[in-house]
Tab-separated table of C-alpha atoms in Angstrom:
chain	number	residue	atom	x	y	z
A	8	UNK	CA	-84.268	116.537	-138.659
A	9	UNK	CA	-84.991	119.952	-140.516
A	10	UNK	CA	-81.206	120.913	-141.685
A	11	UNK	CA	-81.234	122.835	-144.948
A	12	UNK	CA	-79.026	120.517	-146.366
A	13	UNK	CA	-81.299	117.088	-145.933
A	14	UNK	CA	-84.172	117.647	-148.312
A	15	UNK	CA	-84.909	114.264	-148.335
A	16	UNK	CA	-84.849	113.871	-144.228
A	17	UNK	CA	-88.523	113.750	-143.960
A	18	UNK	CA	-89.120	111.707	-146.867
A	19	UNK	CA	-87.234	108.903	-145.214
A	20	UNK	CA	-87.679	108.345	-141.963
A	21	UNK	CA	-85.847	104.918	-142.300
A	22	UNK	CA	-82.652	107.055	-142.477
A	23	UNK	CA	-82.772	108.579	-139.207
A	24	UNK	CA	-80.114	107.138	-136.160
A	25	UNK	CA	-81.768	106.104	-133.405
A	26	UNK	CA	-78.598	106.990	-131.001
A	27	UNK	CA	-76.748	110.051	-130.422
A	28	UNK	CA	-73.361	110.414	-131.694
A	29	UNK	CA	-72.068	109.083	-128.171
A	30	UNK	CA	-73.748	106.173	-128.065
A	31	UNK	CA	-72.725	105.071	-131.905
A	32	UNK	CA	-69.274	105.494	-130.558
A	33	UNK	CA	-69.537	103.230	-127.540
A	34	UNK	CA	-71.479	100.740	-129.278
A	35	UNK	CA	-69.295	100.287	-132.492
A	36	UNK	CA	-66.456	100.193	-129.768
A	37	UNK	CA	-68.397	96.917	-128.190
A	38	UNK	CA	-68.396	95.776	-131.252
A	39	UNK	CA	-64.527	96.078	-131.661
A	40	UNK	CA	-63.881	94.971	-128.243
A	41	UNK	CA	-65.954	91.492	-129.338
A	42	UNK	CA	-64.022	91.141	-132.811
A	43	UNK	CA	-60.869	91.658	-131.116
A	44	UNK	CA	-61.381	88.972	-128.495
A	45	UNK	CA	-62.004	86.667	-131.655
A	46	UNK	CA	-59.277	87.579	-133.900
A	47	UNK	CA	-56.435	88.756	-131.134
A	48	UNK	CA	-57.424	85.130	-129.336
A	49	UNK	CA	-56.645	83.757	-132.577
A	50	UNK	CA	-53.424	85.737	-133.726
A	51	UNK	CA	-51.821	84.579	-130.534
A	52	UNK	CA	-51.536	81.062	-130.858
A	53	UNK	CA	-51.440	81.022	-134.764
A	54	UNK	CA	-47.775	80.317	-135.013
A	55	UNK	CA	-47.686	77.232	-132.263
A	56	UNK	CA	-50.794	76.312	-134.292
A	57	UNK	CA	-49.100	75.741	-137.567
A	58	UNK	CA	-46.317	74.218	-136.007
A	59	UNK	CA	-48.870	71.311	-134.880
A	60	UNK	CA	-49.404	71.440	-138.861
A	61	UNK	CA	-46.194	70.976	-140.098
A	62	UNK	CA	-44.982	74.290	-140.649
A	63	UNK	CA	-41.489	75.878	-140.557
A	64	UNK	CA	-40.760	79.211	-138.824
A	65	UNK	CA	-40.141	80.648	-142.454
A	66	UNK	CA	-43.398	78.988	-143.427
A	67	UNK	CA	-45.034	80.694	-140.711
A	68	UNK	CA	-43.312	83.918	-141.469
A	69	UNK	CA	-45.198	83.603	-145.104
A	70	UNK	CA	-48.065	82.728	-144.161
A	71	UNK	CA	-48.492	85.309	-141.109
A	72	UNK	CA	-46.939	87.983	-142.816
A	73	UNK	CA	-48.596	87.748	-145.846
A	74	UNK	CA	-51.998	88.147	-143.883
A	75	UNK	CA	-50.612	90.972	-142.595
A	76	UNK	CA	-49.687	92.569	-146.233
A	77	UNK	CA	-53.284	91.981	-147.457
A	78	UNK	CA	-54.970	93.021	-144.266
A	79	UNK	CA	-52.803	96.641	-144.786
A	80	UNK	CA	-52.093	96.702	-148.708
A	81	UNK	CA	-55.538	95.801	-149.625
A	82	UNK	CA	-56.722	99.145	-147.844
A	83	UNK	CA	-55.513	100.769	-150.938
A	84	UNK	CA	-58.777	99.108	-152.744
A	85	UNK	CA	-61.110	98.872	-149.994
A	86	UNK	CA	-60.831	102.395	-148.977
A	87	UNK	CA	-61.467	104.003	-152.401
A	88	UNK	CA	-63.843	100.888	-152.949
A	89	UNK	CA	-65.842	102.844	-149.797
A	90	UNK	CA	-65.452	106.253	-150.848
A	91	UNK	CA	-67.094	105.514	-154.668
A	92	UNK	CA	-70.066	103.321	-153.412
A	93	UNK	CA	-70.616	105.019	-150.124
A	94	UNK	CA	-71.661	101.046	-148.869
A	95	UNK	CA	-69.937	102.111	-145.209
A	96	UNK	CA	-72.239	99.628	-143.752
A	97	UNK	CA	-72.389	96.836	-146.101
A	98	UNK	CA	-68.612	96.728	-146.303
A	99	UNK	CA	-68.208	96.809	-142.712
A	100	UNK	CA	-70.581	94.031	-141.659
A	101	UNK	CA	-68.624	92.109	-145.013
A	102	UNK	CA	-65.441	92.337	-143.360
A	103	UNK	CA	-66.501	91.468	-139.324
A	104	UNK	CA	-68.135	88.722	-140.809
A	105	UNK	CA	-65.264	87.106	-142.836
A	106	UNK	CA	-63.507	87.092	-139.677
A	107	UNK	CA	-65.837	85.624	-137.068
A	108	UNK	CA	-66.753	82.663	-139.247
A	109	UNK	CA	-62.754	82.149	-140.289
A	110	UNK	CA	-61.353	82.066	-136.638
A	111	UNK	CA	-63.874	79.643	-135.640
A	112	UNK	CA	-63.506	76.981	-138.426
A	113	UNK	CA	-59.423	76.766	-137.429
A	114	UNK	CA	-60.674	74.286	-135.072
A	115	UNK	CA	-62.066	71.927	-138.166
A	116	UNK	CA	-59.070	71.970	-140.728
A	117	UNK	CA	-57.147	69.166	-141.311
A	118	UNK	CA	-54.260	70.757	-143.308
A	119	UNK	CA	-51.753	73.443	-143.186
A	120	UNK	CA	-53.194	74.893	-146.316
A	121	UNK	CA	-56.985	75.252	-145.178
A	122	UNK	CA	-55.542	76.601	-141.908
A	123	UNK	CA	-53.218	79.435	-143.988
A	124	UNK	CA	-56.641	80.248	-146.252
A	125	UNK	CA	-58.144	80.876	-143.041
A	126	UNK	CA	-55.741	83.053	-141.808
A	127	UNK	CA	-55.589	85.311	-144.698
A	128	UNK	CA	-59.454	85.492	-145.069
A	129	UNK	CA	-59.460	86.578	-141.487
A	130	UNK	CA	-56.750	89.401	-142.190
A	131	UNK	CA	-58.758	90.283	-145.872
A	132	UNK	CA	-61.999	90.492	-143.654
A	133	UNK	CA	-59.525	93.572	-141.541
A	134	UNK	CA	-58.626	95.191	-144.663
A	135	UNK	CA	-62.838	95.423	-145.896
A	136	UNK	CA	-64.320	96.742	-142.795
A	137	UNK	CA	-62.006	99.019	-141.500
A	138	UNK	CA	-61.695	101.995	-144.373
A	139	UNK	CA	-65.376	101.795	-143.974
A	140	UNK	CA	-66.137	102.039	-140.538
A	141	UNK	CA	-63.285	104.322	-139.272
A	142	UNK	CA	-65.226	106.461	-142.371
A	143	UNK	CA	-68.547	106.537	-139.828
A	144	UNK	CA	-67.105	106.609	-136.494
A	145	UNK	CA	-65.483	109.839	-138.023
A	146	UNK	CA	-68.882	111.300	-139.109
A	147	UNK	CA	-69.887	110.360	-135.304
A	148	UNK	CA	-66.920	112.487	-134.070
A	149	UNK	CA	-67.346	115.527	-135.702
A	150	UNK	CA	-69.447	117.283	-133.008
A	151	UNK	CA	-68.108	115.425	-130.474
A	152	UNK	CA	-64.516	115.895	-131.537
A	153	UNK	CA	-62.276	113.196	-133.269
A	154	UNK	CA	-59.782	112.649	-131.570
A	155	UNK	CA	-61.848	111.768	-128.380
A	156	UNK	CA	-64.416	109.641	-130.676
A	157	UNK	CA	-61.360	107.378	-131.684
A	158	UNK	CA	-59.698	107.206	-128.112
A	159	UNK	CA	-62.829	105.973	-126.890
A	160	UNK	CA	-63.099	103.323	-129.239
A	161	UNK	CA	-59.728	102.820	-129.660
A	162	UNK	CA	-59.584	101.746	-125.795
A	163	UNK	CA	-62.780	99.303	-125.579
A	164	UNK	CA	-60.859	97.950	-129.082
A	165	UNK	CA	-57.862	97.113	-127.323
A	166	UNK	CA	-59.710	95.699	-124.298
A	167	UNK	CA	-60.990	93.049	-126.361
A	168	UNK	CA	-57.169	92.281	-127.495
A	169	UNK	CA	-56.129	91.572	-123.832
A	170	UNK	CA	-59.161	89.212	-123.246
A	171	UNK	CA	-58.753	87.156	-126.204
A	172	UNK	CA	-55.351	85.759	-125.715
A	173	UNK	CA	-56.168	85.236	-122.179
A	174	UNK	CA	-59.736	83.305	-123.165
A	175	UNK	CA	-57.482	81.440	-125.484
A	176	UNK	CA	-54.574	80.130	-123.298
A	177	UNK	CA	-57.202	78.798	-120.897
A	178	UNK	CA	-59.211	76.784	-123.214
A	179	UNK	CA	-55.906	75.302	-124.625
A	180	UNK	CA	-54.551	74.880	-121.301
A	181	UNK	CA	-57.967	72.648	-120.793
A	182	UNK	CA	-58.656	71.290	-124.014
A	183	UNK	CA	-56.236	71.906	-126.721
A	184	UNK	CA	-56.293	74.236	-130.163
A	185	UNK	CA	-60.363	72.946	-131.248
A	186	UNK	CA	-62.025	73.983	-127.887
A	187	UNK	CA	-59.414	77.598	-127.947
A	188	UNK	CA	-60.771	78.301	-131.411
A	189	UNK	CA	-63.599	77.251	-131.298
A	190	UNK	CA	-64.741	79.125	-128.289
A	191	UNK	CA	-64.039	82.087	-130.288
A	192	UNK	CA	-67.301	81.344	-132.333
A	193	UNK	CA	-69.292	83.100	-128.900
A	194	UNK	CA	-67.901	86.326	-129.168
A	195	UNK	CA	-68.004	86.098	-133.064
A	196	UNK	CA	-71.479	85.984	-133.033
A	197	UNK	CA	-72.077	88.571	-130.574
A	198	UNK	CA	-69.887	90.443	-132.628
A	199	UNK	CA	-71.952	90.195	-135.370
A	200	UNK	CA	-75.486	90.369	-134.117
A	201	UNK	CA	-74.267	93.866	-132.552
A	202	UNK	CA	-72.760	94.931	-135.689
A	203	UNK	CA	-76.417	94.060	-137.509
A	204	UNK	CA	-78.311	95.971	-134.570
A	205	UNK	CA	-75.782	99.043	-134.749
A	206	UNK	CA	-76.645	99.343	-138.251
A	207	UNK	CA	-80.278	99.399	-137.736
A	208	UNK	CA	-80.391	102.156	-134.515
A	209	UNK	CA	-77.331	104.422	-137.079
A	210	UNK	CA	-78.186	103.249	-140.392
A	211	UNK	CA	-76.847	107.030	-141.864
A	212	UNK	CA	-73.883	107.841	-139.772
A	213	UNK	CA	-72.954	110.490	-141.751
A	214	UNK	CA	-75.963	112.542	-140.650
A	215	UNK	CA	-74.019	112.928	-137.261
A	216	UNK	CA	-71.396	114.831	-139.358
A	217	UNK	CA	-73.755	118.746	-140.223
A	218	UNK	CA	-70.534	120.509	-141.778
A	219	UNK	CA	-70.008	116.947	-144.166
A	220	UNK	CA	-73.474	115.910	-144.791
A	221	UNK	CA	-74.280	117.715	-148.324
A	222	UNK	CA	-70.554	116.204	-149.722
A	223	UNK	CA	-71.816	112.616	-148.489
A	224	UNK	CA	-75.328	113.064	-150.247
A	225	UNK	CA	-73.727	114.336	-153.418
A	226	UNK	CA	-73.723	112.066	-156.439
A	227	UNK	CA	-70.306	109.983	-156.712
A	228	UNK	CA	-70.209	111.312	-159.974
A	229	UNK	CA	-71.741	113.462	-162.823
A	230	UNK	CA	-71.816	112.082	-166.620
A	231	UNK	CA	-69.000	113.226	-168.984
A	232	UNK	CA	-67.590	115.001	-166.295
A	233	UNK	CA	-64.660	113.786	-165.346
A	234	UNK	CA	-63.459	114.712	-161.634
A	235	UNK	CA	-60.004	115.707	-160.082
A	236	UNK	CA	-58.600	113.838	-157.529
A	237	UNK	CA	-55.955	116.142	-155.210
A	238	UNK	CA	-52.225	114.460	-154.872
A	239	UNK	CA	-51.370	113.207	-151.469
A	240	UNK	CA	-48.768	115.693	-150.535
A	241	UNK	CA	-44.768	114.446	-150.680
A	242	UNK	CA	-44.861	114.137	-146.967
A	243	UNK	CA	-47.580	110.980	-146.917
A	244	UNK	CA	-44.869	109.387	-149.362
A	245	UNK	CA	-41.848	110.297	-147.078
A	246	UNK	CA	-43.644	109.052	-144.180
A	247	UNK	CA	-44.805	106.419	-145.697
A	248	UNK	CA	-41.743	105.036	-146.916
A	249	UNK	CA	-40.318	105.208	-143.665
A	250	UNK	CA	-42.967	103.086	-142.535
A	251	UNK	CA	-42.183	100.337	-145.070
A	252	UNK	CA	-38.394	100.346	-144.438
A	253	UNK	CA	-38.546	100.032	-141.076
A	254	UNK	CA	-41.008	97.210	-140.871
A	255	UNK	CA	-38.339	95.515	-141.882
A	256	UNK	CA	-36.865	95.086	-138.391
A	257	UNK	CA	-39.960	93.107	-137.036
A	258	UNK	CA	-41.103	89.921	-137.214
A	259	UNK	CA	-44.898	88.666	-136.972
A	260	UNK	CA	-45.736	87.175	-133.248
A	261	UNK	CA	-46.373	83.989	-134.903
A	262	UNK	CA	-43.097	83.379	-135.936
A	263	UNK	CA	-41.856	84.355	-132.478
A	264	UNK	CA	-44.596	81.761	-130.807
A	265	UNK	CA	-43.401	79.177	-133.125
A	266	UNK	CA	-40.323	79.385	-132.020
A	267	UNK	CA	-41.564	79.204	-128.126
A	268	UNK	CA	-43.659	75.916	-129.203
A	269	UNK	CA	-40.640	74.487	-130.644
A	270	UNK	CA	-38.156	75.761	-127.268
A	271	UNK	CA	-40.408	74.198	-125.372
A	272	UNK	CA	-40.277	70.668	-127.806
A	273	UNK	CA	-36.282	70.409	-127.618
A	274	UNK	CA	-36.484	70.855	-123.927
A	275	UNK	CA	-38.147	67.005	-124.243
A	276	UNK	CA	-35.775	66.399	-126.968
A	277	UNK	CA	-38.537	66.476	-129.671
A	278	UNK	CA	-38.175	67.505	-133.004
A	279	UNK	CA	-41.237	69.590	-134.992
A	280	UNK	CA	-42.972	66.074	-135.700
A	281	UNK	CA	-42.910	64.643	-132.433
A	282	UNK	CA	-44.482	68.071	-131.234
A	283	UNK	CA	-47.070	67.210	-133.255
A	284	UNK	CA	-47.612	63.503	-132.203
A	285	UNK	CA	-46.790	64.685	-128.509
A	286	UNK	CA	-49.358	67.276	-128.268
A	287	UNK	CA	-51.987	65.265	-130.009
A	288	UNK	CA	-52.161	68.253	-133.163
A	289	UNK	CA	-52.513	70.936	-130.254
A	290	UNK	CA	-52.440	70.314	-126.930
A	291	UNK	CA	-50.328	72.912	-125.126
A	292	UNK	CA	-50.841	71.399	-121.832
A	293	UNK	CA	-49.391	73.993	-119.252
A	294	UNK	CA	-47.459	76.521	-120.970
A	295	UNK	CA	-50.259	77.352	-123.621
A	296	UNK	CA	-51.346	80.155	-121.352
A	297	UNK	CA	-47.641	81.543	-121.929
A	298	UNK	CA	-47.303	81.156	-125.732
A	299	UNK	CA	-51.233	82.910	-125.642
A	300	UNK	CA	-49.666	85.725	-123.813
């Protein structure tokens, strides 16, 4: 590469991408695809899940929407956390990887509160990786054009969030809650081990991105200078707030499969316990292809 604005190109050769633009695109949206599989799978049975644990629904409304709060608020760190340290790739591979070993262990814990740690460490593993790598597949778009770079990913992505549940109400269906989380440990580490190859054929993204390239090579910051940052104009905070407010209306899908698990329990005239000693702590039997879906 011989752009003007890359003195050091030549110098290292161990920053050069090994894939065009395209292919960094398709592969990072593999990688989603796998990661959704393993935390979509996961999401859809959590509330039926805790039930087995001894939760109630408002219990599961904490825990579930408190993941949700740090997988979203937590952005406000993680993405200026990117920005300053320019570790796109460090932070990204950080944050898949707090979620495909935290799905997994569900099938191990013996408590509600191990399984509620897990939950939120899957949601905080969200809120690291994705400031970071929407960050590169941007740089990846710029020639290509945005808008398509995301829709492409966007759609493998949500691909992976259709298969999961589905992977997840069969294993229940067979085995119970252990084999239909722990299953999830397969596409985890695929997940991962694509994630780890990704980064070695693209280990510079932003060298896709010619018009943003000298910005992303400039120092973070110069000594005893102290640099402006521009306000976010009074339409992010308008929108923004009518985000929050009207979040209000909606509750998480584990509370709402909670309440199918414990439908289905008074229909045999069991209370939250006995669902617990019926299903032997998870067994859905038949209709834990429904509550998946």
């Amino acid at each position: 590469m011989n752009d003007p604005r890359l003195p050091n190109a030549q110098a290292d050769p161990a920053r050069e991408n090994r894939l065009g633009p395209m292919g960094f695109v398709l592969t990072f949206g593999v990688v989603s695809m796998l990661a959704d599989v393993v935390y979509e799978g996961a999401r859809s049975i959590t509330g039926p899940y805790l039930a087995t644990l001894g939760a109630t629904a408002v219990m599961v409304g904490f825990i579930t929407g408190f993941g949700e709060a740090v997988a979203l608020v937590m952005r406000l760190g993680t993405g200026p956390l990117a920005d300053r340290t320019r570790k796109y790739w460090p932070l990204t591979i950080a944050g898949y990887a707090l979620t495909v070993i935290a799905v997994p262990l569900l099938a191990l814990v013996s408590s509600l509160w191990q399984a509620s740690a897990l939950i939120i460490m899957e949601r905080f593993g969200k809120a690291v990786r994705t400031p970071a790598r929407d960050t590169m597949l941007s740089h990846a778009g710029a020639d290509m054009g945005r808008g398509k770079a995301f829709a492409i990913h966007e759609a493998l992505d949500q691909s992976g969030a259709l298969l999961g549940p589905l992977i997840v109400g069969l294993m229940i269906t067979v085995s119970g809650y252990q084999l239909g989380f722990g299953v999830l440990a397969i596409p985890g580490a695929a997940a991962l081990v694509a994630v780890l190859l990704l980064r070695w054929a693209a280990p510079d993204p932003a060298r896709y991105d010619t018009q943003a390239v000298q910005a992303v090579r400039e120092p973070v910051s110069v000594p005893g200078q102290i640099r402006a940052r521009a306000p976010l104009p009074a339409r992010f905070w308008w929108y923004s707030a009518f985000t929050g407010v009207s979040m209000f209306g909606f509750s998480t899908f584990g509370v709402i499969s909670y309440h199918l698990e414990l439908q289905k329990g008074d229909a045999l005239g069991a209370d939250p316990g006995h669902i617990c000693r019926f299903h032997g702590r998870g067994r859905l039997g038949g209709p834990g292809l429904r509550g998946a879906l």
